[in-house]
PDB file of C-alpha atoms in Angstrom:
ATOM      1  CA  MET A   1      -3.497  22.383  31.385  1.00 43.00           C
ATOM      2  CA  GLY A   2      -5.823  19.604  29.665  1.00 53.00           C
ATOM      3  CA  ASP A   3      -6.137  15.916  30.738  1.00 67.00           C
ATOM      4  CA  ALA A   4      -3.379  13.587  29.531  1.00 75.00           C
ATOM      5  CA  PRO A   5      -4.481  11.875  26.292  1.00 87.00           C
ATOM      6  CA  SER A   6      -6.076   8.363  26.600  1.00 91.00           C
ATOM      7  CA  LEU A   7      -6.937   5.664  23.964  1.00 93.00           C
ATOM      8  CA  ALA A   8     -10.161   5.927  21.879  1.00 93.00           C
ATOM      9  CA  GLY A   9     -12.846   3.349  22.854  1.00 94.00           C
ATOM     10  CA  CYS A  10     -12.107   1.156  19.714  1.00 95.00           C
ATOM     11  CA  LEU A  11      -8.513   0.357  21.050  1.00 95.00           C
ATOM     12  CA  ARG A  12      -9.013  -0.085  24.620  1.00 93.00           C
ATOM     13  CA  SER A  13     -10.192  -3.756  24.492  1.00 94.00           C
ATOM     14  CA  LEU A  14      -7.061  -4.612  22.221  1.00 97.00           C
ATOM     15  CA  ARG A  15      -3.847  -5.901  23.469  1.00 98.00           C
ATOM     16  CA  ALA A  16      -1.359  -5.102  20.655  1.00 98.00           C
ATOM     17  CA  VAL A  17      -1.217  -2.604  17.644  1.00 98.00           C
ATOM     18  CA  VAL A  18       0.691  -3.240  14.353  1.00 98.00           C
ATOM     19  CA  PHE A  19       1.460  -0.129  12.342  1.00 98.00           C
ATOM     20  CA  ASP A  20       2.324   0.194   8.789  1.00 96.00           C
ATOM     21  CA  THR A  21       5.431   2.187   8.300  1.00 95.00           C
ATOM     22  CA  ASP A  22       5.298   4.416   5.095  1.00 89.00           C
ATOM     23  CA  GLY A  23       2.398   7.047   5.331  1.00 90.00           C
ATOM     24  CA  VAL A  24       1.394   5.856   8.900  1.00 96.00           C
ATOM     25  CA  ILE A  25       4.558   6.096  11.072  1.00 97.00           C
ATOM     26  CA  LEU A  26       6.849   8.048   8.718  1.00 94.00           C
ATOM     27  CA  ASP A  27       6.294  10.804   6.184  1.00 90.00           C
ATOM     28  CA  SER A  28       7.854   8.771   3.545  1.00 83.00           C
ATOM     29  CA  ALA A  29       5.105   7.699   1.198  1.00 81.00           C
ATOM     30  CA  ARG A  30       5.575  10.970  -0.798  1.00 85.00           C
ATOM     31  CA  VAL A  31       9.228  10.014  -1.331  1.00 87.00           C
ATOM     32  CA  HIS A  32       8.278   6.485  -2.431  1.00 87.00           C
ATOM     33  CA  ALA A  33       5.626   7.944  -4.909  1.00 90.00           C
ATOM     34  CA  ALA A  34       8.232  10.249  -6.288  1.00 93.00           C
ATOM     35  CA  ALA A  35      10.777   7.509  -6.935  1.00 93.00           C
ATOM     36  CA  TRP A  36       8.101   5.197  -8.403  1.00 95.00           C
ATOM     37  CA  GLN A  37       7.126   8.283 -10.785  1.00 96.00           C
ATOM     38  CA  GLY A  38      10.714   8.650 -12.161  1.00 95.00           C
ATOM     39  CA  ALA A  39      11.025   4.940 -12.560  1.00 95.00           C
ATOM     40  CA  PHE A  40       7.665   4.395 -14.334  1.00 96.00           C
ATOM     41  CA  ASP A  41       7.782   7.496 -16.428  1.00 95.00           C
ATOM     42  CA  ALA A  42      11.019   6.441 -17.984  1.00 93.00           C
ATOM     43  CA  CYS A  43       9.167   3.248 -19.409  1.00 92.00           C
ATOM     44  CA  LEU A  44       6.156   5.167 -20.286  1.00 93.00           C
ATOM     45  CA  SER A  45       8.240   7.552 -22.354  1.00 91.00           C
ATOM     46  CA  ALA A  46       9.966   4.788 -24.165  1.00 84.00           C
ATOM     47  CA  VAL A  47       6.714   3.321 -25.519  1.00 83.00           C
ATOM     48  CA  GLY A  48       5.155   6.712 -26.169  1.00 81.00           C
ATOM     49  CA  GLY A  49       1.402   7.531 -25.942  1.00 82.00           C
ATOM     50  CA  GLN A  50       1.032   6.863 -22.248  1.00 91.00           C
ATOM     51  CA  ARG A  51      -0.166   9.311 -19.618  1.00 93.00           C
ATOM     52  CA  PRO A  52       2.555   9.840 -16.938  1.00 95.00           C
ATOM     53  CA  PHE A  53       2.517   7.860 -13.565  1.00 96.00           C
ATOM     54  CA  ASP A  54      -0.024   9.626 -11.276  1.00 94.00           C
ATOM     55  CA  PRO A  55       1.942   9.867  -7.777  1.00 92.00           C
ATOM     56  CA  VAL A  56      -1.414   9.987  -6.005  1.00 88.00           C
ATOM     57  CA  ASP A  57      -3.950   7.838  -7.640  1.00 89.00           C
ATOM     58  CA  ASP A  58      -1.549   5.105  -9.329  1.00 93.00           C
ATOM     59  CA  TYR A  59       0.664   5.056  -6.385  1.00 91.00           C
ATOM     60  CA  ARG A  60      -2.223   4.134  -4.133  1.00 84.00           C
ATOM     61  CA  ARG A  61      -3.815   1.717  -6.579  1.00 88.00           C
ATOM     62  CA  TYR A  62      -0.832  -0.354  -7.756  1.00 91.00           C
ATOM     63  CA  VAL A  63       2.181   0.022  -5.543  1.00 90.00           C
ATOM     64  CA  ASP A  64       1.284   1.476  -2.104  1.00 84.00           C
ATOM     65  CA  GLY A  65       2.170  -1.288   0.564  1.00 78.00           C
ATOM     66  CA  ARG A  66       3.401  -3.805  -1.900  1.00 84.00           C
ATOM     67  CA  SER A  67       6.820  -5.142  -2.410  1.00 83.00           C
ATOM     68  CA  ARG A  68       8.708  -3.496  -5.076  1.00 85.00           C
ATOM     69  CA  GLN A  69       8.491  -6.236  -7.490  1.00 88.00           C
ATOM     70  CA  ASP A  70       4.882  -6.703  -7.209  1.00 90.00           C
ATOM     71  CA  GLY A  71       4.392  -3.022  -7.369  1.00 89.00           C
ATOM     72  CA  ALA A  72       6.277  -2.705 -10.448  1.00 93.00           C
ATOM     73  CA  ALA A  73       4.536  -5.615 -12.174  1.00 93.00           C
ATOM     74  CA  GLY A  74       1.225  -4.451 -11.259  1.00 93.00           C
ATOM     75  CA  PHE A  75       1.389  -0.949 -12.485  1.00 95.00           C
ATOM     76  CA  LEU A  76       3.291  -1.972 -15.798  1.00 94.00           C
ATOM     77  CA  ALA A  77       0.471  -4.717 -16.528  1.00 94.00           C
ATOM     78  CA  SER A  78      -2.203  -1.780 -15.855  1.00 94.00           C
ATOM     79  CA  ARG A  79      -0.763   0.100 -18.859  1.00 94.00           C
ATOM     80  CA  GLY A  80      -0.407  -2.984 -21.130  1.00 92.00           C
ATOM     81  CA  LEU A  81       3.425  -3.027 -20.664  1.00 92.00           C
ATOM     82  CA  ASP A  82       4.551  -6.752 -20.755  1.00 89.00           C
ATOM     83  CA  LEU A  83       8.134  -6.746 -19.641  1.00 93.00           C
ATOM     84  CA  PRO A  84       9.906  -9.776 -18.811  1.00 95.00           C
ATOM     85  CA  LEU A  85      10.439 -10.269 -14.951  1.00 94.00           C
ATOM     86  CA  GLY A  86      14.210 -10.427 -15.269  1.00 95.00           C
ATOM     87  CA  ASP A  87      16.385 -11.031 -12.322  1.00 94.00           C
ATOM     88  CA  PRO A  88      16.835  -9.314  -9.008  1.00 91.00           C
ATOM     89  CA  ALA A  89      20.531  -8.609  -9.757  1.00 93.00           C
ATOM     90  CA  ASP A  90      19.379  -6.484 -12.864  1.00 96.00           C
ATOM     91  CA  PRO A  91      20.711  -3.071 -13.012  1.00 95.00           C
ATOM     92  CA  PRO A  92      18.581   0.053 -12.780  1.00 95.00           C
ATOM     93  CA  GLY A  93      16.582   0.622 -16.188  1.00 94.00           C
ATOM     94  CA  THR A  94      13.525  -0.163 -18.204  1.00 93.00           C
ATOM     95  CA  ALA A  95      14.103  -3.487 -19.730  1.00 93.00           C
ATOM     96  CA  THR A  96      12.805  -5.854 -17.020  1.00 95.00           C
ATOM     97  CA  VAL A  97      10.358  -5.627 -14.098  1.00 95.00           C
ATOM     98  CA  TRP A  98      13.392  -5.970 -11.888  1.00 95.00           C
ATOM     99  CA  ALA A  99      15.195  -3.214 -13.635  1.00 95.00           C
ATOM    100  CA  VAL A 100      12.380  -0.826 -13.099  1.00 95.00           C
ATOM    101  CA  ALA A 101      12.116  -1.794  -9.413  1.00 93.00           C
ATOM    102  CA  ALA A 102      16.007  -1.232  -9.115  1.00 94.00           C
ATOM    103  CA  ARG A 103      15.597   2.219 -10.718  1.00 95.00           C
ATOM    104  CA  LYS A 104      13.055   3.112  -8.135  1.00 93.00           C
ATOM    105  CA  GLU A 105      15.353   1.889  -5.259  1.00 90.00           C
ATOM    106  CA  GLU A 106      18.189   4.023  -6.837  1.00 94.00           C
ATOM    107  CA  LEU A 107      15.891   7.042  -6.969  1.00 94.00           C
ATOM    108  CA  PHE A 108      14.404   6.443  -3.454  1.00 89.00           C
ATOM    109  CA  THR A 109      17.811   6.192  -1.826  1.00 88.00           C
ATOM    110  CA  GLY A 110      18.921   9.491  -3.501  1.00 90.00           C
ATOM    111  CA  LEU A 111      15.697  11.337  -2.433  1.00 88.00           C
ATOM    112  CA  LEU A 112      16.342  10.141   1.113  1.00 83.00           C
ATOM    113  CA  ARG A 113      19.860  11.445   1.128  1.00 83.00           C
ATOM    114  CA  ALA A 114      18.553  14.839  -0.006  1.00 86.00           C
ATOM    115  CA  GLN A 115      15.476  15.208   2.018  1.00 83.00           C
ATOM    116  CA  GLY A 116      15.773  12.917   5.057  1.00 82.00           C
ATOM    117  CA  ILE A 117      12.684  11.656   6.800  1.00 86.00           C
ATOM    118  CA  VAL A 118      10.470  12.381   9.775  1.00 89.00           C
ATOM    119  CA  ALA A 119       7.740  10.630  11.754  1.00 95.00           C
ATOM    120  CA  TRP A 120       4.201  11.786  11.778  1.00 96.00           C
ATOM    121  CA  PRO A 121       3.650  13.642  15.058  1.00 97.00           C
ATOM    122  CA  GLY A 122       0.112  12.232  15.684  1.00 97.00           C
ATOM    123  CA  THR A 123       1.415   8.770  15.320  1.00 98.00           C
ATOM    124  CA  VAL A 124       4.176   9.410  17.750  1.00 97.00           C
ATOM    125  CA  ARG A 125       1.913  10.671  20.366  1.00 97.00           C
ATOM    126  CA  LEU A 126      -0.231   7.639  19.993  1.00 98.00           C
ATOM    127  CA  LEU A 127       2.630   5.385  20.279  1.00 98.00           C
ATOM    128  CA  HIS A 128       3.890   7.007  23.539  1.00 97.00           C
ATOM    129  CA  VAL A 129       0.447   6.562  25.226  1.00 97.00           C
ATOM    130  CA  LEU A 130       0.499   2.800  24.058  1.00 97.00           C
ATOM    131  CA  ARG A 131       3.775   2.524  25.524  1.00 96.00           C
ATOM    132  CA  ARG A 132       2.557   4.009  28.929  1.00 95.00           C
ATOM    133  CA  ARG A 133      -0.145   1.544  28.805  1.00 95.00           C
ATOM    134  CA  ARG A 134       2.131  -1.338  28.219  1.00 96.00           C
ATOM    135  CA  VAL A 135       0.564  -2.237  24.847  1.00 97.00           C
ATOM    136  CA  PRO A 136       3.238  -3.593  22.634  1.00 98.00           C
ATOM    137  CA  CYS A 137       3.580  -2.196  19.047  1.00 98.00           C
ATOM    138  CA  ALA A 138       5.054  -3.472  15.827  1.00 98.00           C
ATOM    139  CA  ALA A 139       5.962  -1.957  12.652  1.00 98.00           C
ATOM    140  CA  VAL A 140       5.587  -3.621   9.309  1.00 97.00           C
ATOM    141  CA  SER A 141       6.604  -2.683   5.878  1.00 93.00           C
ATOM    142  CA  ALA A 142       7.024  -4.006   2.576  1.00 87.00           C
ATOM    143  CA  SER A 143      10.262  -1.866   2.301  1.00 85.00           C
ATOM    144  CA  ARG A 144      13.754  -3.057   2.943  1.00 85.00           C
ATOM    145  CA  HIS A 145      14.506   0.394   4.448  1.00 85.00           C
ATOM    146  CA  ALA A 146      11.991   0.261   7.350  1.00 89.00           C
ATOM    147  CA  ALA A 147      14.184  -0.450  10.293  1.00 90.00           C
ATOM    148  CA  GLU A 148      16.894   2.070   9.280  1.00 86.00           C
ATOM    149  CA  LEU A 149      14.323   4.802   8.499  1.00 89.00           C
ATOM    150  CA  LEU A 150      12.796   4.220  11.942  1.00 94.00           C
ATOM    151  CA  ALA A 151      16.027   4.433  13.651  1.00 91.00           C
ATOM    152  CA  ALA A 152      16.832   7.671  11.586  1.00 86.00           C
ATOM    153  CA  ALA A 153      13.657   9.089  12.848  1.00 91.00           C
ATOM    154  CA  GLY A 154      14.618   8.261  16.358  1.00 92.00           C
ATOM    155  CA  ILE A 155      11.569   6.213  17.185  1.00 96.00           C
ATOM    156  CA  ASP A 156      12.792   2.656  16.635  1.00 95.00           C
ATOM    157  CA  GLY A 157      12.728   2.205  20.499  1.00 96.00           C
ATOM    158  CA  LEU A 158       8.877   2.603  20.607  1.00 97.00           C
ATOM    159  CA  PHE A 159       8.444  -0.862  18.717  1.00 98.00           C
ATOM    160  CA  ARG A 160       8.947  -4.233  20.208  1.00 98.00           C
ATOM    161  CA  ALA A 161       9.037  -5.765  16.648  1.00 98.00           C
ATOM    162  CA  VAL A 162       9.685  -4.847  13.059  1.00 97.00           C
ATOM    163  CA  VAL A 163       8.883  -6.996  10.081  1.00 97.00           C
ATOM    164  CA  ASP A 164      10.280  -5.370   6.982  1.00 94.00           C
ATOM    165  CA  GLY A 165      11.214  -6.510   3.534  1.00 90.00           C
ATOM    166  CA  ASN A 166      14.130  -8.109   4.423  1.00 92.00           C
ATOM    167  CA  GLU A 167      12.478 -10.133   7.006  1.00 94.00           C
ATOM    168  CA  ALA A 168       9.755 -10.944   4.299  1.00 93.00           C
ATOM    169  CA  ARG A 169      12.458 -12.086   1.971  1.00 91.00           C
ATOM    170  CA  ARG A 170      14.219 -14.159   4.586  1.00 95.00           C
ATOM    171  CA  LEU A 171      10.970 -15.885   5.680  1.00 96.00           C
ATOM    172  CA  ALA A 172       9.501 -16.164   2.208  1.00 95.00           C
ATOM    173  CA  LEU A 173       6.391 -14.215   3.546  1.00 95.00           C
ATOM    174  CA  PRO A 174       4.070 -13.273   0.612  1.00 93.00           C
ATOM    175  CA  GLY A 175       3.313  -9.476   0.430  1.00 89.00           C
ATOM    176  CA  LYS A 176       0.082  -7.515   0.918  1.00 91.00           C
ATOM    177  CA  PRO A 177      -2.906  -7.952   0.473  1.00 93.00           C
ATOM    178  CA  ASP A 178      -1.868 -11.414   1.990  1.00 96.00           C
ATOM    179  CA  PRO A 179      -1.817 -10.898   5.806  1.00 97.00           C
ATOM    180  CA  ALA A 180       1.561 -12.727   6.372  1.00 97.00           C
ATOM    181  CA  LEU A 181       3.435  -9.680   7.380  1.00 96.00           C
ATOM    182  CA  PHE A 182       0.934  -8.702  10.101  1.00 98.00           C
ATOM    183  CA  VAL A 183       0.361 -12.188  11.205  1.00 98.00           C
ATOM    184  CA  GLU A 184       4.228 -12.638  11.781  1.00 98.00           C
ATOM    185  CA  ALA A 185       4.318  -9.259  13.523  1.00 98.00           C
ATOM    186  CA  ALA A 186       1.493 -10.254  16.016  1.00 98.00           C
ATOM    187  CA  ARG A 187       3.231 -13.507  16.584  1.00 98.00           C
ATOM    188  CA  ARG A 188       6.388 -11.755  17.580  1.00 98.00           C
ATOM    189  CA  LEU A 189       4.480  -9.558  19.950  1.00 98.00           C
ATOM    190  CA  GLY A 190       2.976 -12.813  21.463  1.00 98.00           C
ATOM    191  CA  VAL A 191      -0.522 -11.631  20.848  1.00 98.00           C
ATOM    192  CA  ALA A 192      -3.388 -13.321  18.900  1.00 98.00           C
ATOM    193  CA  VAL A 193      -4.556 -11.567  15.739  1.00 98.00           C
ATOM    194  CA  GLY A 194      -8.035 -11.214  17.226  1.00 98.00           C
ATOM    195  CA  ASP A 195      -6.615  -9.074  19.831  1.00 98.00           C
ATOM    196  CA  THR A 196      -4.373  -7.055  17.718  1.00 98.00           C
ATOM    197  CA  ALA A 197      -5.200  -3.866  15.799  1.00 98.00           C
ATOM    198  CA  VAL A 198      -3.875  -2.965  12.439  1.00 98.00           C
ATOM    199  CA  VAL A 199      -3.310   0.555  11.441  1.00 98.00           C
ATOM    200  CA  GLU A 200      -2.606   1.046   7.672  1.00 97.00           C
ATOM    201  CA  ASP A 201      -3.143   3.670   4.779  1.00 93.00           C
ATOM    202  CA  ALA A 202      -2.675   1.411   1.872  1.00 90.00           C
ATOM    203  CA  LEU A 203      -5.689  -0.235   0.282  1.00 92.00           C
ATOM    204  CA  ALA A 204      -3.631  -3.538   0.074  1.00 92.00           C
ATOM    205  CA  GLY A 205      -2.738  -3.334   3.793  1.00 94.00           C
ATOM    206  CA  VAL A 206      -6.284  -2.722   4.906  1.00 97.00           C
ATOM    207  CA  GLU A 207      -7.338  -5.814   2.937  1.00 96.00           C
ATOM    208  CA  ALA A 208      -4.586  -7.788   4.525  1.00 97.00           C
ATOM    209  CA  GLY A 209      -5.762  -6.677   7.970  1.00 98.00           C
ATOM    210  CA  ARG A 210      -9.398  -7.837   7.222  1.00 98.00           C
ATOM    211  CA  ARG A 211      -8.132 -11.121   5.688  1.00 98.00           C
ATOM    212  CA  GLY A 212      -6.018 -11.889   8.614  1.00 98.00           C
ATOM    213  CA  GLY A 213      -8.863 -11.757  11.076  1.00 98.00           C
ATOM    214  CA  PHE A 214      -7.446  -8.784  13.041  1.00 98.00           C
ATOM    215  CA  GLY A 215      -9.559  -7.348  15.866  1.00 98.00           C
ATOM    216  CA  LEU A 216      -9.570  -3.935  14.488  1.00 98.00           C
ATOM    217  CA  VAL A 217      -8.501  -2.498  11.170  1.00 98.00           C
ATOM    218  CA  VAL A 218      -7.946   1.285  10.949  1.00 98.00           C
ATOM    219  CA  GLY A 219      -7.660   2.887   7.701  1.00 97.00           C
ATOM    220  CA  VAL A 220      -5.542   6.234   7.535  1.00 96.00           C
ATOM    221  CA  ASP A 221      -6.636   8.596   4.902  1.00 94.00           C
ATOM    222  CA  ARG A 222      -4.365  11.735   4.957  1.00 88.00           C
ATOM    223  CA  THR A 223      -6.133  13.173   2.078  1.00 81.00           C
ATOM    224  CA  ALA A 224      -9.289  13.357   4.254  1.00 69.00           C
ATOM    225  CA  GLY A 225     -11.364  12.972   1.155  1.00 70.00           C
ATOM    226  CA  PRO A 226     -14.647  11.025   0.641  1.00 71.00           C
ATOM    227  CA  VAL A 227     -13.053   8.779  -2.037  1.00 69.00           C
ATOM    228  CA  GLY A 228     -10.147   7.691   0.013  1.00 87.00           C
ATOM    229  CA  THR A 229     -12.360   6.946   2.975  1.00 91.00           C
ATOM    230  CA  ALA A 230     -14.795   5.113   0.897  1.00 92.00           C
ATOM    231  CA  ALA A 231     -12.175   3.059  -0.604  1.00 92.00           C
ATOM    232  CA  LEU A 232     -10.522   2.046   2.642  1.00 95.00           C
ATOM    233  CA  ARG A 233     -13.940   0.933   4.033  1.00 96.00           C
ATOM    234  CA  ARG A 234     -14.602  -1.143   1.194  1.00 96.00           C
ATOM    235  CA  HIS A 235     -11.333  -2.895   1.490  1.00 95.00           C
ATOM    236  CA  GLY A 236     -12.157  -3.602   5.170  1.00 96.00           C
ATOM    237  CA  ALA A 237     -11.323  -0.975   7.351  1.00 97.00           C
ATOM    238  CA  ASP A 238     -13.554  -0.916  10.633  1.00 98.00           C
ATOM    239  CA  VAL A 239     -12.538   2.931  11.234  1.00 96.00           C
ATOM    240  CA  VAL A 240     -10.986   5.511   9.110  1.00 96.00           C
ATOM    241  CA  VAL A 241      -9.087   8.548  10.414  1.00 96.00           C
ATOM    242  CA  SER A 242      -6.936  11.238   8.761  1.00 95.00           C
ATOM    243  CA  ASP A 243      -4.220  10.708  11.284  1.00 96.00           C
ATOM    244  CA  PRO A 244      -3.437   7.982  14.002  1.00 97.00           C
ATOM    245  CA  GLY A 245      -3.441  10.747  16.622  1.00 96.00           C
ATOM    246  CA  GLU A 246      -7.223  10.833  16.313  1.00 96.00           C
ATOM    247  CA  LEU A 247      -7.171   7.553  17.976  1.00 97.00           C
ATOM    248  CA  LEU A 248      -6.533   9.568  21.244  1.00 96.00           C
ATOM    249  CA  THR A 249      -9.052  11.328  23.175  1.00 91.00           C
ATOM    250  CA  SER A 250      -9.056  14.449  25.335  1.00 74.00           C
ATOM    251  CA  GLY A 251      -5.769  16.551  26.111  1.00 53.00           C
ATOM    252  CA  GLU A 252      -3.548  16.841  23.291  1.00 45.00           C
ATOM    253  CA  GLY A 253      -4.670  13.769  21.337  1.00 41.00           C
TER     254      GLY A 253
END
């Protein structure tokens, strides 16, 4: 039997870890991307002459890690679609930015009901080791669903704090790449940002970690490709891994 896993050297001097949720803790990024694809392609079809939304490149560049409103506005602007902002109460559709965001929410909820959600095993192993070492952890997400999804995956007990889209709205916290969500998470853990690591797969999130002055910014590139790794490093990642489980050494880590 191998030795029990321990933390990689880059984490050993840090006192807390803040994890992004979608794509880092939960295998939910693909569900978000599929929902955005359905919402955006309806807009693109309406104007004609546009290539479809790319659930890999466009998702990562424009919407990953951002609030629904910011993500919708950013992608639509990139295609020259100047929709009015509308109102948060707008029903799902294509007439306003908020209507597109509402359509994404509708599709996302339907996909979750149909497919369910699971946690990434490597991240769960890392969380258990951090818990044994009494290193407090927080989960951060621009999504309003984060807390319920963590509970559905059975891992909510591994986090001392969760700062999700509901909390961001309540506290009027700006979205990534502003570091406010991560800073609030570190505050709730009672640890200075300089002694806290951020683990994030979105370019906007990695940039937020760097802007916030966190002690370590870990980029997660599940594509394990040179382009994704290079982009994460350009946006401020100190270390890039293909899975957070790589932040464990020896044994099963």
